[in-house]
Short mmCIF file of C-alpha atoms and ligand atoms in Angstrom, two decimals:
data_model
loop_
_atom_site.label_atom_id
_atom_site.label_comp_id
_atom_site.label_asym_id
_atom_site.label_seq_id
_atom_site.Cartn_x
_atom_site.Cartn_y
_atom_site.Cartn_z
CA MET A 1 -10.62 28.67 11.19
CA ASN A 2 -12.37 25.49 10.06
CA THR A 3 -16.15 25.72 9.81
CA ARG A 4 -18.66 22.89 9.62
CA VAL A 5 -20.50 22.73 6.28
CA ASN A 6 -23.78 20.97 5.61
CA LYS A 7 -22.47 18.86 2.77
CA HIS A 8 -20.99 15.46 3.71
CA ILE A 9 -18.48 14.49 1.08
CA ALA A 10 -15.82 12.03 2.21
CA LEU A 11 -12.68 11.13 0.31
CA ILE A 12 -11.04 7.88 1.46
CA THR A 13 -7.54 6.91 0.40
CA GLY A 14 -6.92 3.18 0.94
CA VAL A 15 -10.59 2.43 0.26
CA THR A 16 -9.84 -1.13 -0.89
CA GLY A 17 -8.17 -2.02 2.43
CA GLN A 18 -9.66 -3.54 5.56
CA ASP A 19 -10.45 -0.19 7.21
CA GLY A 20 -11.39 1.60 4.00
CA SER A 21 -14.11 -0.94 3.26
CA PHE A 22 -15.65 -0.74 6.75
CA LEU A 23 -15.40 3.04 6.79
CA SER A 24 -17.12 3.30 3.40
CA GLU A 25 -20.06 1.26 4.69
CA PHE A 26 -20.22 3.35 7.86
CA LEU A 27 -20.22 6.70 6.01
CA LEU A 28 -22.68 5.59 3.33
CA ASP A 29 -25.07 4.57 6.12
CA LYS A 30 -24.67 8.07 7.56
CA GLY A 31 -25.72 9.60 4.23
CA TYR A 32 -22.28 10.70 2.99
CA ASP A 33 -21.19 10.84 -0.60
CA VAL A 34 -18.16 8.55 -0.46
CA HIS A 35 -15.27 8.86 -2.91
CA GLY A 36 -12.44 6.36 -2.80
CA ILE A 37 -9.01 6.32 -4.42
CA ILE A 38 -8.02 3.02 -6.02
CA ARG A 39 -4.85 1.89 -7.73
CA ARG A 40 -4.76 0.28 -11.14
CA SER A 41 -3.85 -3.40 -10.86
CA SER A 42 -3.71 -6.25 -13.34
CA VAL A 43 -5.59 -8.52 -10.93
CA ASP A 44 -8.83 -8.01 -9.06
CA PHE A 45 -8.15 -6.41 -5.70
CA ARG A 46 -11.58 -4.97 -4.97
CA GLN A 47 -13.20 -7.88 -3.11
CA ARG A 48 -13.67 -5.84 0.06
CA ILE A 49 -15.70 -3.13 -1.68
CA ALA A 50 -17.32 -5.16 -4.47
CA HIS A 51 -20.66 -5.09 -2.62
CA LEU A 52 -20.61 -1.26 -2.60
CA GLU A 53 -19.83 -0.68 -6.25
CA GLY A 54 -22.83 0.61 -8.15
CA ARG A 55 -24.39 2.24 -5.09
CA PRO A 56 -25.44 5.79 -6.08
CA HIS A 57 -23.33 7.64 -3.51
CA PHE A 58 -20.18 5.54 -3.88
CA HIS A 59 -17.56 6.74 -6.38
CA LEU A 60 -14.08 5.49 -7.24
CA HIS A 61 -11.15 7.40 -8.74
CA TYR A 62 -7.87 6.00 -9.99
CA GLY A 63 -4.85 7.49 -8.24
CA ASP A 64 -1.87 6.79 -6.07
CA ILE A 65 -0.77 8.49 -2.88
CA THR A 66 2.79 8.65 -4.26
CA ASP A 67 1.59 10.75 -7.23
CA SER A 68 1.15 14.44 -6.31
CA MET A 69 -0.65 15.33 -9.56
CA ALA A 70 -3.21 12.59 -9.09
CA VAL A 71 -3.84 13.51 -5.45
CA LEU A 72 -4.22 17.20 -6.32
CA GLN A 73 -6.54 16.46 -9.23
CA ILE A 74 -8.82 14.20 -7.19
CA VAL A 75 -9.05 16.57 -4.21
CA SER A 76 -9.82 19.44 -6.59
CA LYS A 77 -12.52 17.45 -8.39
CA VAL A 78 -14.19 15.90 -5.32
CA GLN A 79 -14.03 19.01 -3.05
CA PRO A 80 -14.27 16.79 0.04
CA THR A 81 -15.46 18.01 3.42
CA GLU A 82 -13.65 15.12 5.15
CA ILE A 83 -10.58 13.20 4.02
CA TYR A 84 -9.62 9.89 5.62
CA ASN A 85 -6.01 9.16 4.68
CA LEU A 86 -5.82 5.38 5.15
CA ALA A 87 -3.56 4.57 2.19
CA ALA A 88 -0.25 3.09 3.25
CA GLN A 89 2.21 0.28 2.76
CA SER A 90 0.84 -1.11 6.01
CA HIS A 91 2.92 -4.26 6.61
CA VAL A 92 5.70 -3.71 9.15
CA GLN A 93 7.84 -6.67 7.99
CA VAL A 94 7.55 -5.57 4.33
CA SER A 95 8.81 -2.11 5.31
CA PHE A 96 12.23 -3.65 6.02
CA ASP A 97 12.33 -4.92 2.41
CA ALA A 98 10.87 -1.77 0.83
CA PRO A 99 11.87 1.11 3.11
CA GLU A 100 12.04 3.81 0.45
CA TYR A 101 8.65 3.02 -1.02
CA THR A 102 7.22 2.83 2.51
CA ALA A 103 8.55 6.33 3.23
CA ASN A 104 7.12 7.65 -0.01
CA ALA A 105 3.64 6.30 0.65
CA ASP A 106 3.43 6.50 4.45
CA ALA A 107 5.37 9.72 5.12
CA THR A 108 5.41 11.94 2.01
CA GLY A 109 1.94 10.63 1.09
CA VAL A 110 0.52 12.43 4.11
CA LEU A 111 2.20 15.67 3.06
CA ARG A 112 0.68 15.33 -0.43
CA ILE A 113 -2.82 15.15 1.05
CA LEU A 114 -2.27 18.16 3.33
CA GLU A 115 -0.76 20.23 0.53
CA ALA A 116 -3.52 19.28 -1.92
CA VAL A 117 -6.11 20.59 0.55
CA ARG A 118 -4.14 23.83 0.92
CA GLN A 119 -3.52 24.28 -2.81
CA CYS A 120 -7.21 23.72 -3.53
CA GLY A 121 -8.20 26.41 -1.01
CA LEU A 122 -10.12 23.95 1.16
CA THR A 123 -8.44 24.54 4.52
CA ALA A 124 -11.53 26.22 5.95
CA THR A 125 -14.01 23.54 4.91
CA CYS A 126 -12.17 20.22 4.81
CA ARG A 127 -11.17 18.09 7.80
CA ILE A 128 -8.45 15.47 7.56
CA TYR A 129 -8.02 12.19 9.45
CA GLN A 130 -4.57 10.60 9.37
CA ALA A 131 -4.26 6.85 10.02
CA SER A 132 -1.51 6.91 12.62
CA THR A 133 -0.41 3.89 14.60
CA SER A 134 0.65 2.39 17.90
CA GLU A 135 3.84 1.36 16.09
CA LEU A 136 5.05 4.91 16.93
CA TYR A 137 5.60 3.67 20.51
CA GLY A 138 7.80 0.91 19.09
CA LYS A 139 10.48 -0.03 21.59
CA VAL A 140 8.09 1.01 24.29
CA GLU A 141 9.12 3.34 27.05
CA GLN A 142 5.89 3.12 29.07
CA VAL A 143 3.07 0.57 29.51
CA PRO A 144 0.18 1.10 28.81
CA GLN A 145 0.60 3.78 26.16
CA ASN A 146 -1.46 6.98 25.96
CA GLU A 147 -1.29 10.30 24.06
CA GLN A 148 1.59 11.48 26.30
CA THR A 149 3.80 8.39 25.97
CA PRO A 150 7.13 9.11 24.21
CA PHE A 151 7.54 7.66 20.73
CA HIS A 152 10.35 5.28 19.83
CA PRO A 153 9.65 3.98 16.30
CA TYR A 154 11.25 0.61 15.64
CA SER A 155 10.82 -0.14 11.91
CA PRO A 156 10.97 1.78 8.62
CA TYR A 157 7.15 1.68 8.67
CA ALA A 158 6.99 3.32 12.09
CA VAL A 159 9.58 5.96 11.21
CA ALA A 160 7.56 6.89 8.11
CA LYS A 161 4.34 7.04 10.12
CA LEU A 162 6.07 9.28 12.69
CA TYR A 163 6.71 11.82 9.92
CA GLY A 164 3.00 11.60 9.06
CA TYR A 165 2.06 12.25 12.69
CA TRP A 166 4.31 15.31 13.00
CA ILE A 167 3.46 16.86 9.64
CA VAL A 168 -0.23 16.68 10.60
CA ARG A 169 0.53 18.52 13.85
CA GLU A 170 2.63 21.04 12.00
CA TYR A 171 -0.12 21.89 9.49
CA ARG A 172 -2.62 22.14 12.31
CA GLU A 173 -0.45 24.66 14.14
CA ALA A 174 1.02 26.51 11.16
CA TYR A 175 -2.13 26.88 9.04
CA GLY A 176 -4.92 26.29 11.55
CA MET A 177 -6.06 23.26 9.56
CA TYR A 178 -8.48 20.74 11.06
CA CYS A 179 -6.24 17.69 10.76
CA CYS A 180 -5.94 14.90 13.33
CA SER A 181 -4.14 11.64 13.93
CA GLY A 182 -5.87 8.57 15.27
CA ILE A 183 -3.14 6.56 17.00
CA LEU A 184 -4.78 3.21 16.39
CA PHE A 185 -3.67 -0.01 18.02
CA ASN A 186 -3.99 -3.26 16.06
CA HIS A 187 -7.48 -3.89 14.78
CA GLU A 188 -8.47 -7.01 12.99
CA SER A 189 -11.48 -8.56 11.26
CA GLU A 190 -12.66 -11.18 8.82
CA ARG A 191 -11.38 -8.76 6.12
CA ARG A 192 -7.83 -8.51 7.54
CA GLY A 193 -5.00 -9.12 5.07
CA GLU A 194 -3.92 -12.77 5.17
CA THR A 195 -0.28 -12.07 6.08
CA PHE A 196 -1.03 -10.25 9.34
CA VAL A 197 -0.64 -12.60 12.25
CA THR A 198 -4.27 -12.84 13.42
CA ARG A 199 -5.72 -13.66 10.02
CA LYS A 200 -2.84 -16.00 9.23
CA ILE A 201 -3.76 -17.87 12.42
CA THR A 202 -7.56 -17.96 11.93
CA LEU A 203 -7.20 -19.15 8.34
CA ALA A 204 -4.68 -21.81 9.35
CA ALA A 205 -6.90 -23.00 12.23
CA ALA A 206 -9.79 -23.39 9.77
CA ARG A 207 -7.65 -25.18 7.18
CA ILE A 208 -6.03 -27.53 9.69
CA ALA A 209 -9.41 -28.37 11.26
CA GLN A 210 -10.71 -29.26 7.78
CA GLY A 211 -7.64 -31.27 6.78
CA LYS A 212 -6.37 -28.69 4.27
CA GLN A 213 -3.10 -27.72 5.97
CA ASP A 214 -0.61 -29.63 8.09
CA CYS A 215 1.17 -27.02 10.15
CA LEU A 216 1.24 -23.28 10.87
CA TYR A 217 4.63 -21.52 10.95
CA LEU A 218 4.85 -18.34 13.02
CA GLY A 219 7.55 -15.96 14.28
CA ASN A 220 7.61 -14.37 17.74
CA LEU A 221 4.86 -16.08 19.77
CA SER A 222 5.48 -13.93 22.85
CA SER A 223 4.76 -10.62 21.15
CA LEU A 224 1.97 -8.72 22.94
CA ARG A 225 -0.75 -6.71 21.23
CA ASP A 226 -3.90 -4.78 22.05
CA TRP A 227 -6.25 -6.22 19.43
CA GLY A 228 -9.64 -4.68 18.63
CA TYR A 229 -12.32 -5.14 15.96
CA ALA A 230 -11.85 -2.96 12.86
CA ARG A 231 -15.60 -2.34 12.41
CA ASP A 232 -15.65 -0.60 15.84
CA TYR A 233 -12.53 1.43 15.10
CA VAL A 234 -13.83 3.14 11.94
CA GLU A 235 -16.59 4.72 14.04
CA CYS A 236 -13.87 6.32 16.17
CA MET A 237 -12.13 7.72 13.05
CA TRP A 238 -15.37 9.49 12.20
CA LEU A 239 -15.91 10.73 15.77
CA ILE A 240 -12.42 12.27 15.76
CA LEU A 241 -13.47 14.51 12.85
CA GLN A 242 -16.76 15.59 14.49
CA GLN A 243 -15.22 17.49 17.45
CA ASP A 244 -15.14 21.28 17.85
CA LYS A 245 -11.36 21.26 18.03
CA ALA A 246 -8.87 19.13 16.10
CA ASP A 247 -6.93 16.74 18.34
CA ASP A 248 -5.08 13.40 18.35
CA PHE A 249 -6.44 10.28 20.06
CA VAL A 250 -5.26 6.84 21.10
CA VAL A 251 -7.73 4.18 19.93
CA ALA A 252 -7.38 0.81 21.66
CA THR A 253 -9.30 -1.71 23.75
CA GLY A 254 -7.13 -1.42 26.90
CA GLU A 255 -6.51 -5.20 26.92
CA GLN A 256 -3.36 -7.07 26.00
CA HIS A 257 -2.77 -10.63 24.74
CA SER A 258 0.12 -12.59 23.23
CA VAL A 259 0.31 -14.13 19.77
CA ARG A 260 0.48 -17.52 21.52
CA GLU A 261 -2.78 -16.83 23.36
CA PHE A 262 -4.51 -15.65 20.17
CA CYS A 263 -3.39 -18.87 18.53
CA GLN A 264 -4.61 -21.08 21.36
CA ARG A 265 -8.04 -19.45 21.46
CA ALA A 266 -8.49 -19.44 17.67
CA PHE A 267 -7.62 -23.14 17.38
CA ARG A 268 -9.93 -23.92 20.31
CA HIS A 269 -12.78 -22.21 18.49
CA ALA A 270 -12.01 -24.37 15.44
CA GLY A 271 -12.24 -27.49 17.66
CA ILE A 272 -8.52 -28.01 18.34
CA GLU A 273 -6.98 -27.81 21.83
CA LEU A 274 -3.31 -26.76 21.66
CA GLU A 275 -0.59 -27.04 24.25
CA PHE A 276 2.63 -25.06 23.76
CA ARG A 277 5.90 -26.75 24.74
CA GLY A 278 9.53 -25.60 24.52
CA GLU A 279 10.98 -22.12 24.16
CA GLY A 280 12.04 -19.59 21.52
CA ALA A 281 12.61 -21.08 18.06
CA ASP A 282 12.05 -24.59 19.54
CA GLU A 283 8.56 -23.89 20.83
CA THR A 284 5.78 -25.97 19.30
CA GLY A 285 2.00 -26.15 19.57
CA ILE A 286 0.77 -29.72 19.97
CA CYS A 287 -2.81 -30.91 19.60
CA ILE A 288 -3.96 -32.43 22.91
CA GLY A 289 -7.65 -32.84 22.11
CA VAL A 290 -10.36 -32.13 19.55
CA SER A 291 -14.05 -31.27 19.60
CA GLY A 292 -16.84 -30.75 17.05
CA ASN A 293 -15.95 -31.86 13.52
CA ALA A 294 -12.18 -31.64 13.93
CA ASP A 295 -10.35 -34.84 12.93
CA PRO A 296 -9.44 -36.96 16.04
CA ARG A 297 -6.26 -38.07 14.24
CA LEU A 298 -4.88 -34.58 14.90
CA VAL A 299 -4.33 -35.46 18.57
CA GLY A 300 -0.61 -35.72 19.36
CA ARG A 301 0.45 -33.93 16.18
CA THR A 302 2.54 -30.74 16.09
CA LEU A 303 0.35 -28.12 14.46
CA VAL A 304 2.30 -24.92 15.20
CA GLU A 305 6.03 -24.40 14.75
CA VAL A 306 8.28 -21.36 15.02
CA SER A 307 10.13 -20.29 11.89
CA PRO A 308 12.85 -17.62 12.30
CA ASP A 309 11.88 -16.49 8.77
CA PHE A 310 9.10 -14.53 10.47
CA TYR A 311 11.38 -12.82 12.99
CA ARG A 312 11.89 -9.11 12.32
CA PRO A 313 15.22 -7.22 12.48
CA THR A 314 13.61 -5.16 15.27
CA ASP A 315 10.24 -6.21 16.68
CA VAL A 316 7.69 -4.30 18.72
CA VAL A 317 6.69 -6.64 21.52
CA ASN A 318 4.67 -4.78 24.14
CA LEU A 319 1.76 -2.74 22.78
CA TRP A 320 -1.05 -1.95 25.18
CA GLY A 321 -3.24 1.11 24.68
CA ASP A 322 -4.98 3.36 27.16
CA PRO A 323 -8.18 4.62 25.45
CA THR A 324 -9.30 6.86 28.33
CA LYS A 325 -9.21 10.08 26.28
CA ALA A 326 -11.25 8.62 23.39
CA ARG A 327 -13.80 7.20 25.83
CA ARG A 328 -14.11 10.47 27.77
CA LEU A 329 -14.08 13.06 24.97
CA LEU A 330 -15.55 11.10 22.06
CA GLY A 331 -17.93 8.86 24.02
CA TRP A 332 -16.47 5.88 22.15
CA ASN A 333 -16.81 2.40 23.65
CA PRO A 334 -13.45 0.55 23.42
CA GLN A 335 -14.97 -2.73 24.61
CA ARG A 336 -17.89 -3.11 22.21
CA THR A 337 -16.44 -6.28 20.72
CA SER A 338 -14.54 -8.48 23.18
CA PHE A 339 -11.33 -10.34 22.34
CA ASP A 340 -13.20 -13.67 22.34
CA GLU A 341 -15.93 -12.27 20.12
CA LEU A 342 -13.32 -10.95 17.66
CA ILE A 343 -11.74 -14.40 17.44
CA ARG A 344 -15.15 -16.03 17.04
CA ILE A 345 -16.07 -13.67 14.16
CA MET A 346 -12.78 -14.35 12.36
CA VAL A 347 -12.68 -18.13 12.87
CA ASP A 348 -16.37 -18.62 11.96
CA HIS A 349 -15.79 -16.61 8.80
CA ASP A 350 -12.68 -18.58 7.84
CA MET A 351 -14.23 -21.97 8.65
CA ALA A 352 -17.05 -21.08 6.22
CA GLU A 353 -14.65 -19.69 3.63
CA VAL A 354 -12.43 -22.79 3.69
CA ALA A 355 -15.50 -25.06 3.44
CA ALA A 356 -16.88 -22.98 0.55
CA ASP A 357 -13.55 -23.17 -1.27
CA ASP A 358 -13.81 -26.90 -0.85
CA ALA A 359 -17.31 -26.95 -2.28
CA ALA A 360 -16.20 -24.75 -5.20
CA ALA A 361 -13.21 -27.03 -5.82
CA ARG A 362 -15.54 -30.06 -5.78
CA VAL A 363 -17.80 -28.41 -8.38
CA ARG A 364 -14.74 -27.64 -10.53
CA THR A 365 -13.54 -31.24 -10.24
CA ASN A 366 -16.97 -32.62 -11.05
CA LEU A 367 -17.23 -30.26 -13.98
CA ALA A 368 -13.86 -31.41 -15.31
CA GLU A 369 -15.00 -35.03 -14.95
CA TYR A 370 -18.34 -34.33 -16.66
CA LEU A 371 -16.59 -32.49 -19.48
CA GLU A 372 -14.19 -35.41 -19.90
CA LYS A 373 -17.05 -37.91 -20.00
CA GLY A 374 -19.01 -35.66 -22.35
CA ILE A 375 -21.85 -35.30 -19.79
CA VAL A 376 -21.71 -31.51 -20.22
CA LYS A 377 -20.51 -29.74 -23.33
P1 NAP B 401 -4.60 -2.43 4.42
O1 NAP B 401 -5.71 -3.40 4.52
O2 NAP B 401 -3.23 -2.90 4.11
O3 NAP B 401 -5.02 -1.32 3.34
C1 NAP B 401 -4.10 -0.38 2.86
C2 NAP B 401 -4.77 0.41 1.75
O4 NAP B 401 -3.85 1.38 1.27
C3 NAP B 401 -5.20 -0.43 0.55
O5 NAP B 401 -6.41 0.08 0.05
C4 NAP B 401 -4.07 -0.18 -0.44
O6 NAP B 401 -4.46 -0.32 -1.78
C5 NAP B 401 -3.82 1.29 -0.15
N1 NAP B 401 -2.52 1.73 -0.66
C6 NAP B 401 -1.29 1.23 -0.40
N2 NAP B 401 -0.36 1.92 -1.04
C7 NAP B 401 -1.01 2.88 -1.75
C8 NAP B 401 -0.60 3.90 -2.63
N3 NAP B 401 0.69 4.09 -2.95
N4 NAP B 401 -1.54 4.71 -3.19
C9 NAP B 401 -2.84 4.53 -2.90
N5 NAP B 401 -3.30 3.57 -2.09
C10 NAP B 401 -2.39 2.77 -1.52
O7 NAP B 401 -4.50 -1.57 5.77
P2 NAP B 401 -5.59 -1.34 6.92
O8 NAP B 401 -5.41 -2.39 7.96
O9 NAP B 401 -6.92 -1.11 6.30
O10 NAP B 401 -5.03 0.02 7.56
C11 NAP B 401 -5.47 1.30 7.08
C12 NAP B 401 -4.48 2.35 7.52
O11 NAP B 401 -4.40 2.36 8.96
C13 NAP B 401 -3.05 2.15 7.05
O12 NAP B 401 -2.51 3.44 6.84
C14 NAP B 401 -2.35 1.49 8.22
O13 NAP B 401 -0.97 1.77 8.20
C15 NAP B 401 -3.06 2.16 9.37
N6 NAP B 401 -3.14 1.37 10.62
C16 NAP B 401 -3.67 0.13 10.62
C17 NAP B 401 -3.81 -0.57 11.80
C18 NAP B 401 -4.40 -1.95 11.85
O14 NAP B 401 -4.21 -2.64 12.87
N7 NAP B 401 -5.14 -2.38 10.83
C19 NAP B 401 -3.39 0.02 13.01
C20 NAP B 401 -2.85 1.31 12.98
C21 NAP B 401 -2.75 1.99 11.77
P3 NAP B 401 -4.32 -1.74 -2.57
O15 NAP B 401 -5.56 -2.51 -2.21
O16 NAP B 401 -4.27 -1.29 -3.99
O17 NAP B 401 -3.06 -2.37 -2.09
N1 GDD B 402 2.75 -10.92 10.33
C1 GDD B 402 3.21 -11.86 11.19
N2 GDD B 402 3.38 -13.15 10.76
N3 GDD B 402 3.51 -11.48 12.46
C2 GDD B 402 3.94 -12.44 13.31
C3 GDD B 402 4.11 -13.77 12.92
C4 GDD B 402 3.84 -14.14 11.59
O1 GDD B 402 3.97 -15.29 11.17
N4 GDD B 402 4.52 -14.47 14.01
C5 GDD B 402 4.61 -13.62 15.03
N5 GDD B 402 4.27 -12.38 14.61
C6 GDD B 402 4.30 -11.17 15.45
C7 GDD B 402 5.05 -9.99 14.82
O2 GDD B 402 6.45 -10.16 15.02
C8 GDD B 402 4.46 -8.84 15.60
O3 GDD B 402 5.16 -8.67 16.80
C9 GDD B 402 3.04 -9.29 15.89
O4 GDD B 402 2.99 -10.70 15.62
C10 GDD B 402 1.96 -8.60 15.07
O5 GDD B 402 2.34 -8.64 13.73
P1 GDD B 402 1.33 -8.19 12.55
O6 GDD B 402 0.05 -8.91 12.66
O7 GDD B 402 2.08 -8.28 11.26
O8 GDD B 402 0.98 -6.67 12.91
P2 GDD B 402 1.91 -5.47 13.38
O9 GDD B 402 1.58 -5.23 14.82
O10 GDD B 402 3.32 -5.65 13.00
O11 GDD B 402 1.34 -4.27 12.50
C11 GDD B 402 -0.06 -4.04 12.38
O12 GDD B 402 -0.50 -3.22 13.44
C12 GDD B 402 0.05 -1.90 13.46
C13 GDD B 402 -0.53 -1.18 14.69
O13 GDD B 402 0.17 -1.54 15.84
C14 GDD B 402 -0.31 -3.39 11.02
O14 GDD B 402 -1.71 -3.33 10.80
C15 GDD B 402 0.24 -1.97 10.97
O15 GDD B 402 -0.19 -1.34 9.76
C16 GDD B 402 -0.30 -1.19 12.17
O16 GDD B 402 0.21 0.13 12.18
#
């Protein structure tokens, strides 16, 4: 039997990721002590949480979800009342190149967290959220997808996440643990990794509009997704752990769009009107008009091309979530940020980022020139 305690101590694995950074902000604002697990790296990878470091209730611990000893040690030291297991090799395409590592992190990693809580004697006081995914529906057998829809995982990533989903259910039933899966559909933001399709598009739209890139190469333009805003989704993760009874929830907007449509709208927001012509690998996006500060010489140019390099051995092409249960039982609003608003947030951010990079590059160039001329020493 899991009882609610008055202390609010959260442990977040994957704290440096898109969701981990938003969730940390959300929980700190709620008065939690937030502990995050970070990996040692030779380069700086903490941009998303840099603004939180040094805050009194924010603590970081070195560890890795593939390392049982480290996980056990951290859980034992932190004595969390809530664990959010967000750590994962989260890129579907990469999972085809690194299937074993993906299984270790995304499947066995979940088991390590559950076992650490058990071994530390925290089953009665600690609740666990598992970052599950709409990729479980994979080669979809029903549209839209809800908590009853059969799973048909369609990548090494999805197969690993399916193990995570089932081991969470097993520990809930076998040991009465309060552990839940949030079956989250794609959620994006200005902090999204740059190789996921939405961020790749918004960055390219900004660069092309500012004359910094010639063309964007994409894979399957017809793929359909239910895209929401990550900042809204972390609230739902928290709500899932505040219920009387542990349960699993689909988290989605209930709206579906294609990659092509995302592309068209993002470019439009950057001042570029695109028209798609052709089919399959021959499809192209051509500029048919510009507005704002976008360069008029772009008109008539091909700005988007398909590259089969971005095709996947098996691709999930029809994700569309039904968030009825989350809306009804958690009181969560799936439509807080609209699709257009999400695109606006991302493109505005990337337009500013590309312009700032430009300004920084100009300062560097000027500095080099000044140094050369001896103007500054
Ligand atoms: P993300 O930006 O790729 O972040 C992944 C996080 O996991 C990073 O902090 C990463 O650390 C960490 N990590 C990876 N391997 C690790 C390991 N072996 N040990 C410890 N930490 C490790 O992903 P996200 O978009 O925030 O997604 C968060 C979680 O939700 C993931 O589990 C993902 O699979 C799942 N999910 C995401 C979506 C979505 O649309 N965003 C939808 C459904 C489910 P580094 O910074 O060191 O790499
Ligand atoms: N990444 C990428 N790059 N995807 C492309 C491209 C491209 O150039 N062109 C087309 N796509 C298509 C992919 O084939 C896929 O069908 C779709 O765009 C979305 O790809 P991603 O943005 O990489 O996300 P994902 O849906 O595969 O996975 C994300 O969402 C899952 C939830 O459904 C990740 O965040 C997963 O961790 C998450 O579980």
